[in-house]
Short mmCIF file of C-alpha atoms in Angstrom, two decimals:
data_model
loop_
_atom_site.label_atom_id
_atom_site.label_comp_id
_atom_site.label_asym_id
_atom_site.label_seq_id
_atom_site.Cartn_x
_atom_site.Cartn_y
_atom_site.Cartn_z
CA MET M 1 151.07 1.78 -45.44
CA THR M 2 152.26 4.73 -43.93
CA ARG M 3 155.54 6.89 -44.93
CA ASN M 4 157.47 5.51 -41.91
CA ARG M 5 156.60 1.89 -43.00
CA VAL M 6 157.89 2.67 -46.41
CA ILE M 7 161.08 4.07 -45.31
CA ALA M 8 161.38 1.04 -42.84
CA LEU M 9 160.83 -1.34 -45.88
CA PHE M 10 163.54 0.38 -48.04
CA VAL M 11 165.94 0.26 -44.93
CA VAL M 12 165.28 -3.36 -44.17
CA MET M 13 165.86 -4.51 -47.82
CA PHE M 14 168.86 -2.17 -48.38
CA ALA M 15 170.51 -3.65 -45.31
CA ILE M 16 169.74 -7.29 -46.49
CA TYR M 17 171.16 -6.54 -50.06
CA LEU M 18 174.09 -4.70 -48.69
CA GLY M 19 175.02 -7.29 -46.20
CA VAL M 20 175.08 -10.00 -48.90
CA GLY M 21 176.92 -7.75 -51.25
CA LEU M 22 179.65 -6.86 -48.59
CA TYR M 23 180.10 -10.61 -47.93
CA LEU M 24 180.57 -11.53 -51.55
CA ALA M 25 182.82 -8.62 -52.46
CA VAL M 26 184.75 -8.11 -49.15
CA GLY M 27 184.63 -11.41 -47.64
CA VAL M 28 184.83 -13.86 -50.72
CA HIS M 29 186.09 -11.42 -53.46
CA PHE M 30 183.37 -12.65 -55.85
CA TYR M 31 182.79 -10.13 -58.68
CA PHE M 32 180.91 -10.00 -61.82
CA GLY M 33 182.98 -8.37 -64.59
CA ASP M 34 180.52 -5.73 -65.69
CA ALA M 35 180.12 -4.44 -62.18
CA LEU M 36 183.96 -4.26 -61.71
CA SER M 37 184.26 -2.47 -65.01
CA ARG M 38 181.91 0.26 -63.96
CA VAL M 39 183.89 0.89 -60.80
CA GLN M 40 187.01 1.21 -62.78
CA SER M 41 185.23 3.76 -65.00
CA ALA M 42 184.18 5.72 -62.00
CA GLN M 43 187.67 5.44 -60.70
CA SER M 44 189.27 6.71 -63.84
CA VAL M 45 186.94 9.79 -63.71
CA LEU M 46 188.55 10.86 -60.28
CA PHE M 47 191.72 9.11 -59.75
CA SER M 48 193.32 8.32 -62.98
CA ARG M 49 196.59 10.20 -64.34
CA SER M 50 194.26 12.50 -66.16
CA PRO M 51 190.93 12.74 -64.24
CA HIS M 52 188.06 13.76 -66.56
CA LEU M 53 184.43 13.15 -66.88
CA ALA M 54 184.87 11.47 -70.30
CA ALA M 55 186.95 8.78 -68.82
CA ILE M 56 183.53 7.19 -67.69
CA GLY M 57 183.49 5.76 -71.21
CA PHE M 58 180.85 5.55 -73.99
CA ILE M 59 180.67 1.78 -74.54
CA PHE M 60 178.01 1.27 -71.98
CA THR M 61 175.42 3.71 -70.65
CA PRO M 62 176.60 5.75 -67.76
CA MET M 63 173.94 5.74 -64.96
CA THR M 64 175.62 3.22 -62.71
CA ALA M 65 179.08 4.78 -62.93
CA ILE M 66 177.74 8.22 -62.47
CA VAL M 67 175.76 7.08 -59.14
CA GLN M 68 178.94 5.76 -57.95
CA LEU M 69 181.08 8.76 -58.35
CA PRO M 70 180.19 10.28 -54.88
CA LEU M 71 181.14 6.94 -53.28
CA THR M 72 184.22 6.43 -55.37
CA ALA M 73 185.26 9.93 -54.10
CA LEU M 74 185.67 8.34 -50.70
CA THR M 75 188.42 6.08 -51.93
CA PRO M 76 191.28 7.87 -50.39
CA TRP M 77 189.72 7.27 -46.85
CA ILE M 78 187.89 3.97 -47.67
CA PRO M 79 190.04 2.09 -50.28
CA GLN M 80 187.53 -0.75 -50.46
CA MET M 81 185.21 1.53 -52.27
CA THR M 82 187.06 0.74 -55.47
CA THR M 83 189.42 -2.19 -54.55
CA ASP M 84 186.45 -4.21 -53.19
CA ALA M 85 183.85 -2.59 -55.55
CA VAL M 86 181.85 -1.51 -52.48
CA SER M 87 180.71 1.58 -54.22
CA ALA M 88 178.96 -0.90 -56.63
CA VAL M 89 177.39 -2.95 -53.91
CA VAL M 90 175.89 0.25 -52.27
CA MET M 91 174.47 1.29 -55.66
CA SER M 92 172.84 -1.84 -56.60
CA ALA M 93 171.56 -2.50 -52.96
CA ALA M 94 169.79 0.99 -52.86
CA PHE M 95 168.21 0.60 -56.22
CA MET M 96 167.00 -2.98 -55.71
CA ALA M 97 165.45 -1.84 -52.39
CA GLY M 98 163.85 0.87 -54.26
CA SER M 99 162.37 -1.65 -56.80
CA VAL M 100 160.80 -3.47 -53.81
CA VAL M 101 159.41 -0.25 -52.51
CA GLN M 102 157.76 0.43 -56.02
CA VAL M 103 156.25 -3.08 -56.26
CA SER M 104 154.84 -2.71 -52.72
CA GLY M 105 153.62 0.78 -53.86
CA ILE M 106 151.42 -0.87 -56.63
CA ALA M 107 149.66 -2.83 -53.77
CA ARG M 108 149.30 0.40 -51.84
CA ASP M 109 147.75 2.16 -54.67
CA ARG M 110 145.17 -0.47 -55.10
CA GLY M 111 144.44 -0.71 -51.49
CA LEU M 112 145.10 -4.46 -51.27
CA ASP M 113 145.00 -6.72 -47.95
CA ARG M 114 148.21 -6.21 -45.97
CA VAL M 115 148.74 -9.89 -46.08
CA VAL M 116 148.43 -10.11 -49.91
CA ALA M 117 150.68 -7.10 -50.33
CA THR M 118 153.26 -8.41 -47.83
CA LEU M 119 153.39 -11.89 -49.29
CA VAL M 120 153.74 -10.87 -53.00
CA THR M 121 156.30 -8.19 -52.00
CA VAL M 122 158.43 -10.43 -50.09
CA CYS M 123 158.33 -13.25 -52.76
CA TYR M 124 159.67 -10.65 -55.09
CA ALA M 125 162.23 -9.15 -52.72
CA LEU M 126 163.54 -12.49 -51.70
CA ASN M 127 163.72 -14.15 -55.12
CA PRO M 128 167.34 -15.53 -55.40
CA MET M 129 168.03 -13.47 -58.55
CA ILE M 130 166.63 -10.26 -57.03
CA VAL M 131 168.91 -10.78 -53.92
CA LEU M 132 171.89 -11.67 -55.92
CA TYR M 133 171.62 -8.69 -58.26
CA GLY M 134 170.87 -6.32 -55.49
CA ALA M 135 174.05 -7.23 -53.96
CA ASN M 136 176.70 -7.70 -56.76
CA GLY M 137 176.78 -4.18 -58.16
CA MET M 138 175.41 -4.75 -61.55
CA SER M 139 173.14 -2.72 -63.54
CA GLU M 140 170.23 -4.84 -63.19
CA ALA M 141 169.13 -3.33 -59.95
CA PRO M 142 168.70 0.41 -61.17
CA TYR M 143 167.09 -0.97 -64.38
CA LEU M 144 164.45 -2.98 -62.51
CA PHE M 145 163.79 0.19 -60.18
CA PHE M 146 163.15 2.38 -63.25
CA LEU M 147 161.03 0.03 -65.09
CA ALA M 148 158.81 -0.66 -61.96
CA TRP M 149 158.69 3.03 -61.34
CA ALA M 150 157.63 3.76 -64.93
CA ALA M 151 155.10 1.05 -65.02
CA ARG M 152 153.46 1.99 -61.59
CA ARG M 153 153.16 5.77 -62.98
CA LEU M 154 151.78 4.71 -66.10
CA MET M 155 149.14 2.59 -64.55
CA ARG M 156 148.11 5.41 -62.25
CA TRP M 157 147.94 7.69 -65.20
CA VAL M 158 145.65 5.28 -67.06
CA ASP M 159 143.15 5.33 -64.37
CA THR M 160 143.38 9.07 -63.20
CA ASP M 161 144.62 10.80 -66.37
CA ASP M 162 146.84 12.87 -64.08
CA VAL M 163 149.52 14.63 -66.16
CA HIS M 164 152.03 14.43 -63.32
CA GLU M 165 152.05 10.75 -63.70
CA LEU M 166 152.76 10.86 -67.32
CA ALA M 167 155.64 13.16 -66.71
CA VAL M 168 157.32 11.02 -63.97
CA ALA M 169 156.87 8.06 -66.06
CA GLY M 170 158.84 9.73 -68.87
CA ILE M 171 161.71 10.71 -66.45
CA ALA M 172 161.94 7.13 -65.06
CA LEU M 173 162.00 5.77 -68.75
CA ALA M 174 164.85 8.14 -69.63
CA PHE M 175 166.78 7.09 -66.63
CA GLY M 176 166.13 3.54 -67.76
CA TYR M 177 167.55 4.07 -70.97
CA LEU M 178 170.65 5.68 -69.28
CA THR M 179 170.97 2.52 -67.45
CA ARG M 180 170.69 -0.15 -70.16
CA TYR M 181 170.42 0.47 -74.01
CA ASP M 182 167.28 -1.91 -74.09
CA GLY M 183 165.56 0.63 -72.12
CA GLY M 184 164.74 2.24 -75.34
CA ALA M 185 162.51 -0.64 -76.28
CA ALA M 186 160.43 0.24 -72.99
CA SER M 187 160.29 3.78 -74.11
CA LEU M 188 158.70 2.88 -77.57
CA ALA M 189 156.31 0.65 -75.98
CA ALA M 190 155.34 3.25 -73.36
CA ALA M 191 154.60 5.54 -76.24
CA LEU M 192 152.42 3.21 -78.02
CA VAL M 193 150.47 2.56 -74.75
CA VAL M 194 149.99 6.30 -74.33
CA ALA M 195 148.95 6.84 -77.91
CA TRP M 196 146.51 4.13 -77.80
CA VAL M 197 144.80 4.84 -74.55
CA THR M 198 144.74 8.74 -75.24
CA TYR M 199 143.26 7.98 -78.73
CA ARG M 200 140.41 5.72 -77.25
CA ARG M 201 139.26 8.24 -74.55
CA THR M 202 139.52 11.54 -76.26
CA ASP M 203 136.75 13.26 -78.17
CA THR M 204 136.93 12.93 -81.93
CA GLY M 205 137.75 16.35 -82.72
CA LYS M 206 140.85 16.57 -80.28
CA ARG M 207 142.27 13.00 -80.80
CA ILE M 208 145.39 13.73 -82.95
CA SER M 209 146.41 16.81 -80.84
CA ARG M 210 146.06 14.96 -77.56
CA VAL M 211 147.65 11.90 -78.70
CA MET M 212 150.82 13.99 -79.99
CA LEU M 213 150.90 16.02 -76.64
CA ASP M 214 150.82 12.91 -74.37
CA VAL M 215 153.26 10.98 -76.68
CA VAL M 216 155.58 13.86 -76.55
CA LEU M 217 155.38 14.31 -72.86
CA VAL M 218 156.28 10.60 -71.99
CA VAL M 219 158.93 10.14 -74.79
CA SER M 220 160.67 13.50 -74.83
CA PRO M 221 163.05 12.74 -71.77
CA SER M 222 163.99 9.47 -73.27
CA ALA M 223 164.48 11.06 -76.63
CA LEU M 224 166.65 13.86 -74.97
CA ALA M 225 168.67 11.09 -73.18
CA PHE M 226 169.13 9.11 -76.34
CA LEU M 227 170.42 12.14 -78.50
CA GLY M 228 172.32 13.64 -75.75
CA TRP M 229 174.28 10.49 -75.03
CA ALA M 230 174.83 9.71 -78.71
CA PHE M 231 176.07 13.26 -79.42
CA ALA M 232 178.34 13.25 -76.55
CA SER M 233 179.80 9.93 -77.77
CA TRP M 234 180.31 11.17 -81.19
CA LEU M 235 181.87 14.47 -80.05
CA ILE M 236 184.46 12.63 -77.87
CA THR M 237 185.11 9.32 -79.61
CA GLY M 238 183.81 9.86 -83.17
CA ASN M 239 181.28 7.09 -82.76
CA ALA M 240 177.66 7.87 -81.86
CA PHE M 241 176.96 4.42 -80.89
CA ALA M 242 180.17 3.02 -79.56
CA GLN M 243 178.39 -0.09 -78.04
CA PHE M 244 177.65 -1.43 -81.52
CA THR M 245 180.53 -0.11 -83.51
CA SER M 246 183.70 0.03 -81.38
CA GLU M 247 186.04 -2.97 -81.11
CA TYR M 248 185.28 -2.82 -77.33
CA GLY M 249 181.61 -2.95 -77.88
CA ASN M 250 179.14 -5.87 -77.46
CA ALA M 251 179.26 -7.03 -81.04
CA ALA M 252 182.95 -7.21 -81.13
CA ILE M 253 182.95 -9.12 -77.80
CA ILE M 254 180.61 -11.75 -79.16
CA GLU M 255 182.66 -12.19 -82.31
CA GLN M 256 185.83 -12.39 -80.36
CA SER M 257 184.30 -14.94 -77.86
CA GLY M 258 183.17 -17.19 -80.71
CA GLY M 259 179.53 -16.52 -80.80
CA SER M 260 176.59 -15.98 -78.46
CA GLY M 261 176.03 -19.51 -77.52
CA SER M 262 173.41 -20.81 -79.68
CA SER M 263 173.94 -22.07 -83.22
CA THR M 264 170.44 -21.90 -84.63
CA VAL M 265 167.37 -19.63 -84.30
CA SER M 266 165.42 -22.45 -83.04
CA GLU M 267 167.78 -23.46 -80.41
CA ALA M 268 168.17 -19.82 -79.24
CA LEU M 269 164.27 -19.58 -78.87
CA TRP M 270 164.09 -22.59 -76.92
CA PHE M 271 166.96 -21.41 -74.75
CA SER M 272 165.07 -18.08 -74.06
CA THR M 273 161.96 -20.10 -73.20
CA VAL M 274 163.68 -22.08 -70.61
CA GLU M 275 165.29 -18.93 -69.08
CA LEU M 276 161.87 -17.36 -68.64
CA ALA M 277 160.42 -20.46 -67.20
CA ILE M 278 163.25 -20.66 -64.76
CA LEU M 279 162.32 -17.10 -63.57
CA ALA M 280 158.52 -16.93 -63.83
CA PRO M 281 157.11 -20.50 -64.43
CA LEU M 282 153.44 -19.85 -63.90
CA LEU M 283 153.32 -16.13 -65.26
CA PRO M 284 151.76 -17.21 -68.54
CA LEU M 285 148.84 -18.93 -66.93
CA LEU M 286 148.26 -16.05 -64.62
CA GLY M 287 148.68 -13.60 -67.52
CA ALA M 288 146.15 -15.43 -69.73
CA LEU M 289 143.77 -15.52 -66.87
CA VAL M 290 144.14 -11.83 -66.06
CA ILE M 291 143.87 -10.81 -69.60
CA GLY M 292 140.67 -12.77 -70.24
CA ILE M 293 139.00 -11.38 -67.22
CA ARG M 294 140.00 -7.87 -67.94
CA VAL M 295 138.98 -8.19 -71.66
CA ALA M 296 135.49 -9.42 -70.54
CA ARG M 297 135.16 -6.49 -68.18
CA ARG M 298 136.57 -3.98 -70.64
CA ARG M 299 139.39 -3.04 -68.07
CA ILE M 300 142.31 -4.23 -70.26
CA GLN M 301 144.13 -0.52 -70.26
CA PRO M 302 145.69 -0.47 -66.66
CA LEU M 303 147.27 -3.86 -67.51
CA LEU M 304 148.91 -2.62 -70.78
CA PRO M 305 151.84 -0.27 -69.26
CA PRO M 306 153.60 -3.19 -67.54
CA LEU M 307 152.68 -5.91 -69.99
CA LEU M 308 153.74 -4.08 -73.10
CA MET M 309 156.78 -2.04 -71.75
CA ILE M 310 158.34 -4.83 -69.90
CA GLY M 311 157.22 -7.44 -72.72
CA ALA M 312 158.98 -5.17 -75.17
CA VAL M 313 162.25 -5.45 -73.05
CA LEU M 314 161.91 -9.26 -72.93
CA PHE M 315 160.99 -9.60 -76.76
CA PHE M 316 164.15 -7.36 -77.56
CA GLN M 317 166.32 -9.65 -75.45
CA VAL M 318 164.93 -12.92 -77.13
CA TYR M 319 165.09 -11.30 -80.49
CA SER M 320 168.68 -10.06 -79.89
CA TYR M 321 169.74 -13.43 -78.80
CA ALA M 322 168.15 -15.36 -81.54
CA ARG M 323 170.11 -12.98 -83.99
CA GLY M 324 173.24 -13.81 -82.09
CA SER M 325 173.73 -10.20 -81.16
CA THR M 326 173.76 -10.72 -77.25
CA PHE M 327 174.72 -13.58 -74.79
CA GLY M 328 172.33 -15.98 -73.27
CA PHE M 329 172.70 -14.85 -69.69
CA LEU M 330 169.96 -15.42 -67.25
CA ARG M 331 170.18 -11.90 -65.95
CA PHE M 332 168.98 -10.41 -69.25
CA TYR M 333 165.58 -11.99 -68.66
CA MET M 334 165.32 -10.72 -65.14
CA THR M 335 162.78 -8.10 -66.07
CA VAL M 336 160.19 -10.99 -66.15
CA ILE M 337 160.27 -11.09 -62.19
CA VAL M 338 159.08 -7.65 -61.80
CA LEU M 339 156.49 -8.32 -64.57
CA GLY M 340 155.25 -11.20 -62.65
CA ALA M 341 154.99 -9.29 -59.47
CA ILE M 342 153.08 -6.35 -61.08
CA VAL M 343 150.66 -8.87 -62.75
CA ALA M 344 150.00 -10.84 -59.69
CA LEU M 345 149.02 -7.47 -57.83
CA ILE M 346 146.81 -6.53 -60.78
CA SER M 347 145.07 -9.87 -60.65
CA VAL M 348 143.84 -9.06 -57.24
CA PRO M 349 140.61 -6.68 -57.27
CA ALA M 350 141.29 -3.08 -56.13
CA ARG M 351 139.97 -1.92 -52.90
CA ARG M 352 140.53 1.74 -53.58
CA HIS M 353 141.04 4.27 -56.28
CA PRO M 354 144.78 5.11 -57.07
CA PRO M 355 146.04 8.38 -55.60
CA PHE M 356 146.34 11.33 -57.71
CA ARG M 357 147.30 15.06 -57.51
CA ARG M 358 144.79 16.28 -60.01
CA GLU M 359 142.26 14.18 -61.65
CA GLY M 360 142.18 14.71 -65.50
CA LEU M 361 139.11 15.12 -67.61
CA HIS M 362 139.22 11.62 -68.92
CA ALA M 363 139.82 9.76 -65.81
CA ALA M 364 138.53 6.20 -65.72
CA LEU M 365 138.75 5.16 -62.04
CA PRO M 366 138.41 1.36 -61.60
CA PRO M 367 135.47 -0.10 -59.88
CA VAL M 368 136.37 -0.55 -56.11
CA ARG M 369 135.41 -3.90 -54.25
CA ARG M 370 134.32 -3.14 -50.72
CA ARG M 371 135.66 -5.30 -47.97
CA GLY M 372 133.39 -8.25 -47.74
CA SER M 373 131.88 -7.91 -51.10
CA ARG M 374 132.63 -10.82 -53.46
CA ARG M 375 134.99 -12.14 -50.91
CA GLY M 376 135.40 -15.52 -52.52
CA VAL M 377 136.62 -13.85 -55.71
CA TYR M 378 139.10 -11.82 -53.88
CA VAL M 379 140.42 -14.72 -51.78
CA PHE M 380 140.69 -16.93 -54.85
CA ALA M 381 142.67 -14.19 -56.76
CA SER M 382 145.02 -13.52 -53.93
CA VAL M 383 145.87 -17.19 -53.08
CA PHE M 384 146.51 -17.70 -56.93
CA ALA M 385 148.84 -14.60 -57.09
CA ILE M 386 150.73 -15.64 -54.06
CA ILE M 387 151.11 -19.24 -55.38
CA VAL M 388 152.43 -17.93 -58.72
CA MET M 389 155.09 -15.83 -56.93
CA THR M 390 155.97 -18.61 -54.36
CA VAL M 391 156.60 -21.40 -56.90
CA ALA M 392 158.93 -18.89 -58.68
CA LEU M 393 161.44 -19.06 -55.66
CA PRO M 394 162.49 -22.67 -55.77
CA THR M 395 162.35 -22.73 -59.48
CA THR M 396 164.66 -19.83 -59.83
CA ALA M 397 167.03 -21.19 -57.21
CA TYR M 398 167.21 -24.49 -58.83
CA GLY M 399 167.74 -22.88 -62.30
CA MET M 400 170.61 -20.71 -60.89
CA THR M 401 172.56 -23.96 -60.17
CA SER M 402 172.75 -24.88 -64.07
CA PRO M 403 176.06 -23.90 -65.67
CA LYS M 404 174.23 -23.94 -69.24
CA PHE M 405 171.13 -21.77 -68.24
CA ALA M 406 172.90 -19.68 -65.44
CA PRO M 407 176.74 -19.48 -66.62
CA GLN M 408 177.15 -16.37 -64.37
CA GLU M 409 175.28 -17.57 -61.40
CA PHE M 410 175.73 -21.06 -60.93
CA ALA M 411 179.03 -20.75 -58.79
CA ILE M 412 177.05 -19.13 -56.10
CA GLY M 413 176.36 -22.77 -55.08
CA SER M 414 179.81 -23.23 -53.74
CA ILE M 415 179.64 -20.11 -51.70
CA VAL M 416 176.17 -20.77 -50.22
CA TRP M 417 176.99 -24.54 -49.50
CA PRO M 418 180.85 -24.66 -49.38
CA ARG M 419 182.25 -28.18 -49.80
CA PRO M 420 186.10 -27.68 -49.20
CA ASP M 421 186.69 -31.44 -49.61
CA SER M 422 184.79 -32.16 -52.70
CA VAL M 423 186.73 -33.05 -55.80
CA SER M 424 183.86 -33.18 -58.36
CA GLN M 425 184.16 -31.38 -61.48
CA ARG M 426 181.08 -29.49 -60.77
CA HIS M 427 182.72 -28.16 -57.54
CA LEU M 428 185.96 -27.36 -59.22
CA ASP M 429 184.16 -25.53 -62.00
CA GLU M 430 182.29 -23.39 -59.36
CA GLN M 431 185.48 -22.58 -57.45
CA GLU M 432 187.21 -21.54 -60.75
CA VAL M 433 184.34 -19.14 -61.50
CA VAL M 434 184.48 -17.69 -57.88
CA ARG M 435 188.31 -17.20 -58.20
CA THR M 436 187.73 -15.04 -61.23
CA PHE M 437 189.81 -11.66 -60.80
CA SER M 438 191.78 -13.12 -58.07
CA THR M 439 194.90 -13.23 -60.19
CA GLU M 440 194.38 -9.69 -61.28
CA ARG M 441 194.10 -8.83 -57.68
CA THR M 442 197.36 -10.42 -56.82
CA LEU M 443 198.90 -8.81 -59.65
CA ALA M 444 197.75 -5.38 -58.63
CA GLU M 445 199.27 -5.88 -55.17
CA TYR M 446 202.42 -6.93 -56.81
CA LEU M 447 202.62 -3.80 -58.72
CA ASP M 448 201.63 -1.54 -55.72
CA SER M 449 204.44 -3.19 -53.85
CA LEU M 450 207.07 -1.82 -56.34
CA ASN M 451 206.19 1.87 -55.54
CA LEU M 452 206.36 2.83 -59.07
CA PRO M 453 205.84 6.47 -60.26
CA ASP M 454 202.95 7.84 -62.13
CA GLY M 455 202.43 6.51 -65.61
CA ALA M 456 204.90 3.69 -65.15
CA VAL M 457 202.64 0.79 -66.23
CA LEU M 458 201.01 0.54 -69.62
CA THR M 459 197.80 -1.50 -70.07
CA ASP M 460 194.67 -1.73 -71.99
CA THR M 461 191.43 -2.14 -70.04
CA VAL M 462 190.01 -4.88 -72.12
CA TYR M 463 191.30 -7.32 -69.52
CA GLY M 464 193.27 -4.86 -67.47
CA PHE M 465 190.43 -2.99 -65.76
CA ALA M 466 190.38 -5.72 -63.10
CA VAL M 467 194.17 -5.01 -62.34
CA VAL M 468 193.69 -1.04 -62.39
CA VAL M 469 190.46 -1.25 -60.18
CA GLN M 470 192.09 -3.50 -57.48
CA SER M 471 195.23 -1.34 -57.21
CA ARG M 472 195.51 1.30 -54.52
CA ARG M 473 197.71 3.29 -56.93
CA PRO M 474 195.72 3.83 -60.02
CA LYS M 475 197.84 6.84 -61.13
CA GLN M 476 200.76 4.28 -61.96
CA PHE M 477 198.65 3.03 -65.02
CA VAL M 478 198.52 4.44 -68.43
CA ILE M 479 195.06 3.50 -69.77
CA PRO M 480 193.15 4.08 -73.01
CA SER M 481 190.98 6.97 -71.22
CA ASP M 482 194.27 9.06 -70.87
CA GLY M 483 194.64 11.65 -73.51
CA ASP M 484 198.34 10.56 -74.39
CA PHE M 485 197.64 6.91 -74.26
CA ALA M 486 198.45 6.63 -78.08
CA LEU M 487 201.73 8.56 -77.65
CA VAL M 488 202.84 6.54 -74.87
CA LEU M 489 201.84 3.20 -76.67
CA ASN M 490 204.09 4.30 -79.56
CA ASP M 491 207.11 5.04 -77.47
CA PRO M 492 206.73 3.46 -74.04
CA ALA M 493 210.43 4.09 -72.94
CA GLY M 494 210.37 7.73 -74.17
CA HIS M 495 207.39 8.47 -71.82
CA GLY M 496 208.79 6.79 -68.56
CA VAL M 497 206.93 3.52 -68.89
CA GLN M 498 208.57 0.73 -66.94
CA TYR M 499 206.35 -2.14 -67.30
CA LEU M 500 203.81 -3.61 -69.88
CA LEU M 501 201.01 -5.87 -68.97
CA ALA M 502 200.43 -8.41 -71.74
CA VAL M 503 197.71 -10.95 -72.57
CA PRO M 504 197.53 -13.50 -75.27
CA ASP M 505 196.52 -12.23 -78.65
CA THR M 506 193.56 -14.53 -79.05
CA GLY M 507 189.88 -14.10 -78.18
CA ARG M 508 189.15 -10.67 -76.75
CA GLY M 509 192.90 -10.19 -76.20
CA ALA M 510 193.03 -9.49 -80.07
CA SER M 511 191.47 -6.00 -79.37
CA ASP M 512 193.94 -5.36 -76.70
CA ALA M 513 195.79 -2.03 -77.94
CA LEU M 514 199.21 -3.42 -76.90
CA ASN M 515 198.77 -6.55 -78.90
CA GLN M 516 197.72 -4.42 -81.98
CA ARG M 517 200.60 -2.21 -81.70
CA TYR M 518 203.12 -4.89 -80.85
CA PRO M 519 201.87 -8.38 -82.16
CA THR M 520 204.55 -10.28 -80.67
CA LEU M 521 204.51 -8.66 -77.24
CA TYR M 522 203.05 -11.65 -75.38
CA GLU M 523 205.38 -14.13 -76.89
CA ASN M 524 208.77 -12.48 -76.84
CA GLY M 525 208.34 -8.83 -75.61
CA ALA M 526 208.40 -7.44 -79.12
CA GLN M 527 212.13 -6.62 -78.87
CA ILE M 528 211.12 -3.56 -76.50
CA SER M 529 210.93 -5.48 -73.20
CA VAL M 530 211.93 -8.43 -71.30
CA ARG M 531 209.75 -10.64 -69.26
CA VAL M 532 209.96 -10.40 -65.53
CA LEU M 533 206.72 -12.26 -64.37
CA GLU M 534 204.17 -14.62 -65.66
CA ALA M 535 200.94 -15.09 -63.86
CA ARG M 536 198.79 -18.34 -64.64
CA ASN M 537 195.19 -17.23 -64.26
CA GLN M 538 193.14 -19.00 -61.52
CA GLY M 539 189.87 -17.50 -62.54
CA ALA M 540 187.31 -18.75 -65.28
CA ASN M 541 187.50 -17.28 -68.98
CA SER M 542 190.38 -15.05 -67.90
CA PRO M 543 193.83 -14.75 -69.67
CA ASP M 544 197.28 -15.68 -68.32
CA TRP M 545 199.18 -12.50 -67.68
CA ARG M 546 202.92 -11.64 -68.73
CA VAL M 547 204.63 -8.60 -67.22
CA TYR M 548 207.43 -7.11 -69.39
CA ARG M 549 209.97 -4.62 -68.14
CA VAL M 550 210.65 -1.93 -70.98
CA THR M 551 214.31 -1.88 -72.13
CA GLY M 552 214.08 0.73 -74.75
#
């Protein structure tokens, strides 16, 4: 495939994901909470009352919000960049298109037949979960891109011993960690793969030094990202790992939400197994076949980077869910889709050596099957790989309709197949999920209509992020990232605050700073305000809002 075709592939997939994303965000106003939260973080960096880079927050890793900053800067001219989360849609569409290019690149590296490469790539690119998460602004898109990029480079390094591939893989893994914390598992697995491969192929007298050199080369970018992010978080917030220790972090959210969803370890393991089966039902069969063949031919090493790296991420998710430290969301298992695509491509015999800038001293280039030689084996492997990828499409599409196994995705059914006259409970549940954040949008429009001065509305961003980000006047809000938030919270009237946004002091609302400072605020205004508005929430798992006017 020529460079122009690679560019064309990226442009086509980007356009598809962007089109779907714009329809969901601008047309339907259907958002995922984490995506909207990242947009609000980027908005706070540039357009809050006190713009500063630390407003990006330290609960989650910063990559997605940082990438959105240039797009968020266009908000004065294109308000939809924040109010409709278009910046997040552009970000995820670009990264997911990039992951498609990386998967296609593995086929190019191996010189596979164009039909095989195209079909496997298309099955990956049009997988329903890939399309949805390429369009909805979540962090899954960049995460899959960096994992695919790192896996591809390490596979090339195993064959060519080209140090350039090792360096690029390390950079990709570092970016992966800055996208999602479980990227650390991929970095550790990559270090083990590099250590084992280098140890096996290096002369006895130089093994230890070569192993240390190669491991440092691939791990040092991730180590720098880990230490740098932790140090910045500690320096500014006092918590090096706010995701795990902060009252806004994942552990606190799970506790406030009443648990992760499974009551026993066996139930959690069964749930994880079903999730993986939904996304890649035939991957275990294909994986066992490929491993068996490669072990027999002593060519297992090129399979190790994707298998152990992405496998470590999946193991981390399964283990975390079994311990009750994360939620059972289908998207957390999405990395198995890119793993399935890579294994499918590896199962087909290579027809050329992988490209390299400089072949290393310990290169072990794979045997190349010329066109026409052992055609039956090539055809069988190609057909089997395509079947594995094709079967995943309807399985995933069906699994995404399950409220139990796909609680964040099942509502898509009412968007893809609208049934306006249906009164079934299933349809009503789907519509409730689709309406999530619609009440917050209406509340933001109401506050904008009051033409309030800067700093006139006090709110926490536990739930309030959805109001702030959908407002066209973000400076009217006093939020936790503002340097004077604590002072204003203690004396709203003295600092010019006119309105307080209150949520119930239950569940996640218990961590809301306003509820902690004024425990009776939601019930009676805490004797410092009077209620002027109550908004019953139309969305799923969202609180009813009360707006109080400060009386002093």
